[in-house]
Amino acid sequence: HAAQTYCRWLSSVTGKNYRLPTEAEWEYAARGGTSGAYFFDGSPKDFESQGFINRIFGADTTVINSYVIYQGNSPYKTQSPERTKPNPFGLKNMLGNVAEFCLDYYDPQVYAKYPEGEVRNPRGPRNGNEFVVRGGSYVNPAKDLRIARRDFTRSVDWLVTDPQIPKSIWWYSDCKHVGFRVICEYHPESLSSNKNIN
């Protein structure tokens, strides 16, 4: 509710249309034109202390530490943006620091509803009980930072400590690991056309 309210406020003061990204937009931005588990080299098993070699010698986390704030390099709190490098699209902290709310309601089977191989920018369900949350945070291990990992809000759990009755739509103190990023909709028809006169 607070994230959506912020988007409406920002839109009203700027005259532009700001909103939360859809789940598909978020994933496109997070991938940065790549197709692996992360937008940088490596797989979850490379960065976890599992497997024979990593248990003995420890995982080499140099690469992931340079791009992501997560359980392995955070003191269990958010960190400033300059701690990480951007993805190929120039975006920082897409996979870590805080997970991010998306515009779509959560449907565990949403991707199965589109024909395989279809080029699409799906807008998720328009109604439901919980919203999509994408990306990992400073409390997540490396395996939970994969670009394709999906999660969702847990409104009842996140309102447990709210002392108000009824519970407040503003109270999210029990999910400090989730934040949001906004996008500004681009409408080329609203730009004035430039013509070369010879």
PDB file of C-alpha atoms in Angstrom:
ATOM      1  CA  HIS A   1       0.000   0.000   0.000  1.00  0.00           C
ATOM      2  CA  ALA A   2       2.776   2.440   0.917  1.00  0.00           C
ATOM      3  CA  ALA A   3       4.706   1.675  -2.284  1.00  0.00           C
ATOM      4  CA  GLN A   4       1.623   2.192  -4.455  1.00  0.00           C
ATOM      5  CA  THR A   5       0.800   5.407  -2.597  1.00  0.00           C
ATOM      6  CA  TYR A   6       4.334   6.678  -3.142  1.00  0.00           C
ATOM      7  CA  CYS A   7       4.049   5.978  -6.885  1.00  0.00           C
ATOM      8  CA  ARG A   8       0.785   7.942  -7.072  1.00  0.00           C
ATOM      9  CA  TRP A   9       2.342  10.843  -5.158  1.00  0.00           C
ATOM     10  CA  LEU A  10       5.473  10.877  -7.351  1.00  0.00           C
ATOM     11  CA  SER A  11       3.321  10.800 -10.476  1.00  0.00           C
ATOM     12  CA  SER A  12       1.237  13.724  -9.246  1.00  0.00           C
ATOM     13  CA  VAL A  13       4.220  15.953  -8.412  1.00  0.00           C
ATOM     14  CA  THR A  14       6.205  15.172 -11.579  1.00  0.00           C
ATOM     15  CA  GLY A  15       3.410  14.871 -14.146  1.00  0.00           C
ATOM     16  CA  LYS A  16       4.907  11.545 -15.269  1.00  0.00           C
ATOM     17  CA  ASN A  17       3.483   8.085 -14.695  1.00  0.00           C
ATOM     18  CA  TYR A  18       5.489   6.204 -12.051  1.00  0.00           C
ATOM     19  CA  ARG A  19       4.547   2.739 -10.854  1.00  0.00           C
ATOM     20  CA  LEU A  20       5.965  -0.512  -9.543  1.00  0.00           C
ATOM     21  CA  PRO A  21       7.369  -2.809 -12.237  1.00  0.00           C
ATOM     22  CA  THR A  22       5.423  -5.838 -13.351  1.00  0.00           C
ATOM     23  CA  GLU A  23       7.104  -9.129 -12.546  1.00  0.00           C
ATOM     24  CA  ALA A  24       8.143  -9.535 -16.188  1.00  0.00           C
ATOM     25  CA  GLU A  25       9.600  -6.019 -16.308  1.00  0.00           C
ATOM     26  CA  TRP A  26      11.505  -6.660 -13.098  1.00  0.00           C
ATOM     27  CA  GLU A  27      13.019  -9.882 -14.462  1.00  0.00           C
ATOM     28  CA  TYR A  28      13.952  -8.257 -17.770  1.00  0.00           C
ATOM     29  CA  ALA A  29      15.738  -5.459 -15.914  1.00  0.00           C
ATOM     30  CA  ALA A  30      17.438  -7.880 -13.505  1.00  0.00           C
ATOM     31  CA  ARG A  31      18.733 -10.100 -16.308  1.00  0.00           C
ATOM     32  CA  GLY A  32      20.308  -7.209 -18.157  1.00  0.00           C
ATOM     33  CA  GLY A  33      20.311  -9.211 -21.381  1.00  0.00           C
ATOM     34  CA  THR A  34      21.802 -12.345 -19.802  1.00  0.00           C
ATOM     35  CA  SER A  35      20.297 -15.823 -19.405  1.00  0.00           C
ATOM     36  CA  GLY A  36      22.064 -17.451 -16.435  1.00  0.00           C
ATOM     37  CA  ALA A  37      21.125 -17.888 -12.793  1.00  0.00           C
ATOM     38  CA  TYR A  38      22.685 -14.477 -12.172  1.00  0.00           C
ATOM     39  CA  PHE A  39      23.646 -11.638 -14.519  1.00  0.00           C
ATOM     40  CA  PHE A  40      27.299 -12.352 -13.644  1.00  0.00           C
ATOM     41  CA  ASP A  41      29.335 -15.563 -13.976  1.00  0.00           C
ATOM     42  CA  GLY A  42      28.664 -18.370 -11.538  1.00  0.00           C
ATOM     43  CA  SER A  43      25.948 -20.612 -10.213  1.00  0.00           C
ATOM     44  CA  PRO A  44      24.444 -20.964  -6.739  1.00  0.00           C
ATOM     45  CA  LYS A  45      26.617 -23.995  -5.959  1.00  0.00           C
ATOM     46  CA  ASP A  46      29.750 -21.933  -6.651  1.00  0.00           C
ATOM     47  CA  PHE A  47      28.939 -19.493  -3.862  1.00  0.00           C
ATOM     48  CA  GLU A  48      27.463 -21.818  -1.216  1.00  0.00           C
ATOM     49  CA  SER A  49      29.438 -23.766   1.385  1.00  0.00           C
ATOM     50  CA  GLN A  50      28.028 -27.019   0.079  1.00  0.00           C
ATOM     51  CA  GLY A  51      29.814 -29.653  -1.911  1.00  0.00           C
ATOM     52  CA  PHE A  52      33.051 -31.358  -0.991  1.00  0.00           C
ATOM     53  CA  ILE A  53      35.528 -28.731  -2.227  1.00  0.00           C
ATOM     54  CA  ASN A  54      33.613 -25.711  -0.887  1.00  0.00           C
ATOM     55  CA  ARG A  55      33.192 -27.334   2.527  1.00  0.00           C
ATOM     56  CA  ILE A  56      36.921 -27.901   2.813  1.00  0.00           C
ATOM     57  CA  PHE A  57      38.345 -24.766   1.204  1.00  0.00           C
ATOM     58  CA  GLY A  58      35.377 -22.421   1.390  1.00  0.00           C
ATOM     59  CA  ALA A  59      33.491 -20.938  -1.533  1.00  0.00           C
ATOM     60  CA  ASP A  60      35.118 -18.253  -3.677  1.00  0.00           C
ATOM     61  CA  THR A  61      32.605 -15.429  -3.282  1.00  0.00           C
ATOM     62  CA  THR A  62      34.667 -12.668  -4.896  1.00  0.00           C
ATOM     63  CA  VAL A  63      32.347 -12.298  -7.893  1.00  0.00           C
ATOM     64  CA  ILE A  64      29.029 -12.372  -6.052  1.00  0.00           C
ATOM     65  CA  ASN A  65      30.350 -10.041  -3.346  1.00  0.00           C
ATOM     66  CA  SER A  66      31.111  -7.393  -5.945  1.00  0.00           C
ATOM     67  CA  TYR A  67      27.552  -7.378  -7.358  1.00  0.00           C
ATOM     68  CA  VAL A  68      25.189  -8.305  -4.513  1.00  0.00           C
ATOM     69  CA  ILE A  69      24.512  -7.494  -0.871  1.00  0.00           C
ATOM     70  CA  TYR A  70      23.334 -10.749   0.683  1.00  0.00           C
ATOM     71  CA  GLN A  71      23.695 -12.903   3.774  1.00  0.00           C
ATOM     72  CA  GLY A  72      27.339 -13.685   2.957  1.00  0.00           C
ATOM     73  CA  ASN A  73      28.608 -10.092   2.977  1.00  0.00           C
ATOM     74  CA  SER A  74      26.115  -8.017   4.948  1.00  0.00           C
ATOM     75  CA  PRO A  75      26.015  -7.455   8.684  1.00  0.00           C
ATOM     76  CA  TYR A  76      22.274  -8.272   8.455  1.00  0.00           C
ATOM     77  CA  LYS A  77      21.297  -4.802   7.340  1.00  0.00           C
ATOM     78  CA  THR A  78      21.062  -2.885   4.083  1.00  0.00           C
ATOM     79  CA  GLN A  79      24.175  -1.341   2.574  1.00  0.00           C
ATOM     80  CA  SER A  80      24.804   1.756   0.468  1.00  0.00           C
ATOM     81  CA  PRO A  81      24.743   1.429  -3.350  1.00  0.00           C
ATOM     82  CA  GLU A  82      28.451   2.116  -3.850  1.00  0.00           C
ATOM     83  CA  ARG A  83      29.250  -1.273  -2.316  1.00  0.00           C
ATOM     84  CA  THR A  84      28.147  -3.054  -5.509  1.00  0.00           C
ATOM     85  CA  LYS A  85      28.744  -2.943  -9.249  1.00  0.00           C
ATOM     86  CA  PRO A  86      25.784  -2.493 -11.648  1.00  0.00           C
ATOM     87  CA  ASN A  87      24.313  -5.152 -13.925  1.00  0.00           C
ATOM     88  CA  PRO A  88      24.706  -4.822 -17.748  1.00  0.00           C
ATOM     89  CA  PHE A  89      21.770  -2.359 -17.833  1.00  0.00           C
ATOM     90  CA  GLY A  90      23.466  -0.136 -15.243  1.00  0.00           C
ATOM     91  CA  LEU A  91      21.105  -1.113 -12.399  1.00  0.00           C
ATOM     92  CA  LYS A  92      22.402  -1.826  -8.907  1.00  0.00           C
ATOM     93  CA  ASN A  93      21.079  -4.163  -6.235  1.00  0.00           C
ATOM     94  CA  MET A  94      18.568  -5.950  -8.463  1.00  0.00           C
ATOM     95  CA  LEU A  95      19.342  -9.278  -6.769  1.00  0.00           C
ATOM     96  CA  GLY A  96      20.192  -8.205  -3.252  1.00  0.00           C
ATOM     97  CA  ASN A  97      20.156  -5.602  -0.499  1.00  0.00           C
ATOM     98  CA  VAL A  98      16.341  -5.709  -0.337  1.00  0.00           C
ATOM     99  CA  ALA A  99      13.822  -7.822  -2.201  1.00  0.00           C
ATOM    100  CA  GLU A 100      11.371  -5.758  -4.235  1.00  0.00           C
ATOM    101  CA  PHE A 101       7.607  -5.510  -4.514  1.00  0.00           C
ATOM    102  CA  CYS A 102       6.110  -5.938  -7.985  1.00  0.00           C
ATOM    103  CA  LEU A 103       2.817  -4.695  -9.378  1.00  0.00           C
ATOM    104  CA  ASP A 104       1.415  -8.174 -10.020  1.00  0.00           C
ATOM    105  CA  TYR A 105      -0.581 -10.346  -7.688  1.00  0.00           C
ATOM    106  CA  TYR A 106       1.142 -13.659  -7.031  1.00  0.00           C
ATOM    107  CA  ASP A 107       0.104 -16.748  -8.975  1.00  0.00           C
ATOM    108  CA  PRO A 108       2.428 -19.762  -8.591  1.00  0.00           C
ATOM    109  CA  GLN A 109       1.446 -21.031 -12.061  1.00  0.00           C
ATOM    110  CA  VAL A 110       1.454 -17.751 -14.011  1.00  0.00           C
ATOM    111  CA  TYR A 111       4.237 -18.715 -16.430  1.00  0.00           C
ATOM    112  CA  ALA A 112       2.593 -22.028 -17.266  1.00  0.00           C
ATOM    113  CA  LYS A 113      -0.380 -20.112 -18.669  1.00  0.00           C
ATOM    114  CA  TYR A 114       1.594 -18.786 -21.652  1.00  0.00           C
ATOM    115  CA  PRO A 115       2.550 -20.939 -24.652  1.00  0.00           C
ATOM    116  CA  GLU A 116       6.209 -21.965 -24.495  1.00  0.00           C
ATOM    117  CA  GLY A 117       8.482 -19.811 -26.615  1.00  0.00           C
ATOM    118  CA  GLU A 118       5.926 -17.029 -26.945  1.00  0.00           C
ATOM    119  CA  VAL A 119       7.530 -13.600 -26.830  1.00  0.00           C
ATOM    120  CA  ARG A 120       5.621 -11.701 -24.204  1.00  0.00           C
ATOM    121  CA  ASN A 121       5.569  -9.128 -21.486  1.00  0.00           C
ATOM    122  CA  PRO A 122       2.886 -10.725 -19.340  1.00  0.00           C
ATOM    123  CA  ARG A 123       0.946  -8.723 -16.837  1.00  0.00           C
ATOM    124  CA  GLY A 124       0.136 -11.017 -13.960  1.00  0.00           C
ATOM    125  CA  PRO A 125      -3.265 -11.533 -12.365  1.00  0.00           C
ATOM    126  CA  ARG A 126      -5.268  -8.370 -11.645  1.00  0.00           C
ATOM    127  CA  ASN A 127      -6.515  -9.692  -8.330  1.00  0.00           C
ATOM    128  CA  GLY A 128      -5.423 -12.021  -5.567  1.00  0.00           C
ATOM    129  CA  ASN A 129      -4.382 -12.088  -1.936  1.00  0.00           C
ATOM    130  CA  GLU A 130      -0.625 -11.560  -2.088  1.00  0.00           C
ATOM    131  CA  PHE A 131       1.749  -9.632  -4.355  1.00  0.00           C
ATOM    132  CA  VAL A 132       4.883 -10.804  -6.131  1.00  0.00           C
ATOM    133  CA  VAL A 133       8.226 -10.096  -4.477  1.00  0.00           C
ATOM    134  CA  ARG A 134      11.362 -10.541  -6.587  1.00  0.00           C
ATOM    135  CA  GLY A 135      15.063 -10.553  -5.816  1.00  0.00           C
ATOM    136  CA  GLY A 136      16.844 -11.451  -2.627  1.00  0.00           C
ATOM    137  CA  SER A 137      17.990  -9.384   0.309  1.00  0.00           C
ATOM    138  CA  TYR A 138      20.660  -9.006   2.942  1.00  0.00           C
ATOM    139  CA  VAL A 139      19.154 -11.978   4.825  1.00  0.00           C
ATOM    140  CA  ASN A 140      19.233 -14.448   1.897  1.00  0.00           C
ATOM    141  CA  PRO A 141      21.968 -16.939   0.968  1.00  0.00           C
ATOM    142  CA  ALA A 142      23.375 -17.012  -2.578  1.00  0.00           C
ATOM    143  CA  LYS A 143      20.954 -19.709  -3.785  1.00  0.00           C
ATOM    144  CA  ASP A 144      18.010 -17.406  -3.044  1.00  0.00           C
ATOM    145  CA  LEU A 145      19.396 -14.626  -5.232  1.00  0.00           C
ATOM    146  CA  ARG A 146      18.818 -16.365  -8.577  1.00  0.00           C
ATOM    147  CA  ILE A 147      17.075 -14.111 -11.085  1.00  0.00           C
ATOM    148  CA  ALA A 148      14.289 -16.647 -11.692  1.00  0.00           C
ATOM    149  CA  ARG A 149      13.432 -17.066  -7.996  1.00  0.00           C
ATOM    150  CA  ARG A 150       9.916 -15.895  -7.174  1.00  0.00           C
ATOM    151  CA  ASP A 151       8.455 -15.034  -3.816  1.00  0.00           C
ATOM    152  CA  PHE A 152       5.352 -13.277  -2.503  1.00  0.00           C
ATOM    153  CA  THR A 153       4.144 -11.052   0.289  1.00  0.00           C
ATOM    154  CA  ARG A 154       2.992 -12.650   3.519  1.00  0.00           C
ATOM    155  CA  SER A 155       0.605 -10.032   4.780  1.00  0.00           C
ATOM    156  CA  VAL A 156      -0.720 -11.917   7.800  1.00  0.00           C
ATOM    157  CA  ASP A 157       2.776 -12.843   9.036  1.00  0.00           C
ATOM    158  CA  TRP A 158       4.135  -9.351   8.391  1.00  0.00           C
ATOM    159  CA  LEU A 159       1.364  -7.748  10.435  1.00  0.00           C
ATOM    160  CA  VAL A 160       1.851  -9.856  13.571  1.00  0.00           C
ATOM    161  CA  THR A 161       3.420  -7.124  15.679  1.00  0.00           C
ATOM    162  CA  ASP A 162       1.012  -4.391  14.558  1.00  0.00           C
ATOM    163  CA  PRO A 163      -0.696  -3.333  17.814  1.00  0.00           C
ATOM    164  CA  GLN A 164      -3.653  -1.771  16.010  1.00  0.00           C
ATOM    165  CA  ILE A 165      -7.039  -3.431  15.746  1.00  0.00           C
ATOM    166  CA  PRO A 166      -7.936  -3.802  12.964  1.00  0.00           C
ATOM    167  CA  LYS A 167      -4.459  -4.231  11.505  1.00  0.00           C
ATOM    168  CA  SER A 168      -3.161  -1.246   9.540  1.00  0.00           C
ATOM    169  CA  ILE A 169      -2.588  -1.321   5.786  1.00  0.00           C
ATOM    170  CA  TRP A 170       0.535   0.793   6.465  1.00  0.00           C
ATOM    171  CA  TRP A 171       2.240  -1.590   8.888  1.00  0.00           C
ATOM    172  CA  TYR A 172       5.084  -3.568   7.337  1.00  0.00           C
ATOM    173  CA  SER A 173       7.595  -3.418  10.163  1.00  0.00           C
ATOM    174  CA  ASP A 174       7.921  -7.190  10.115  1.00  0.00           C
ATOM    175  CA  CYS A 175       9.381  -7.295   6.597  1.00  0.00           C
ATOM    176  CA  LYS A 176      12.412  -5.041   6.800  1.00  0.00           C
ATOM    177  CA  HIS A 177      14.090  -7.033   4.022  1.00  0.00           C
ATOM    178  CA  VAL A 178      11.602  -5.897   1.332  1.00  0.00           C
ATOM    179  CA  GLY A 179      11.593  -2.562  -0.461  1.00  0.00           C
ATOM    180  CA  PHE A 180      10.626  -1.308  -3.883  1.00  0.00           C
ATOM    181  CA  ARG A 181      11.932   0.366  -7.005  1.00  0.00           C
ATOM    182  CA  VAL A 182       9.804   2.432  -9.338  1.00  0.00           C
ATOM    183  CA  ILE A 183       9.699   2.718 -13.089  1.00  0.00           C
ATOM    184  CA  CYS A 184       8.626   5.680 -15.163  1.00  0.00           C
ATOM    185  CA  GLU A 185       6.427   4.725 -18.106  1.00  0.00           C
ATOM    186  CA  TYR A 186       7.787   5.842 -21.450  1.00  0.00           C
ATOM    187  CA  HIS A 187       5.278   7.203 -23.940  1.00  0.00           C
ATOM    188  CA  PRO A 188       7.012   8.204 -27.200  1.00  0.00           C
ATOM    189  CA  GLU A 189       3.836   9.832 -28.510  1.00  0.00           C
ATOM    190  CA  SER A 190       4.043  12.378 -25.710  1.00  0.00           C
ATOM    191  CA  LEU A 191       7.450  13.607 -26.865  1.00  0.00           C
ATOM    192  CA  SER A 192       7.525  16.487 -29.280  1.00  0.00           C
ATOM    193  CA  SER A 193       8.736  15.421 -32.691  1.00  0.00           C
ATOM    194  CA  ASN A 194      11.978  16.858 -34.000  1.00  0.00           C
ATOM    195  CA  LYS A 195      12.135  17.531 -37.702  1.00  0.00           C
ATOM    196  CA  ASN A 196      15.202  18.333 -39.734  1.00  0.00           C
ATOM    197  CA  ILE A 197      14.567  21.201 -42.072  1.00  0.00           C
ATOM    198  CA  ASN A 198      16.944  21.379 -45.046  1.00  0.00           C
TER     199      ASN A 198
END
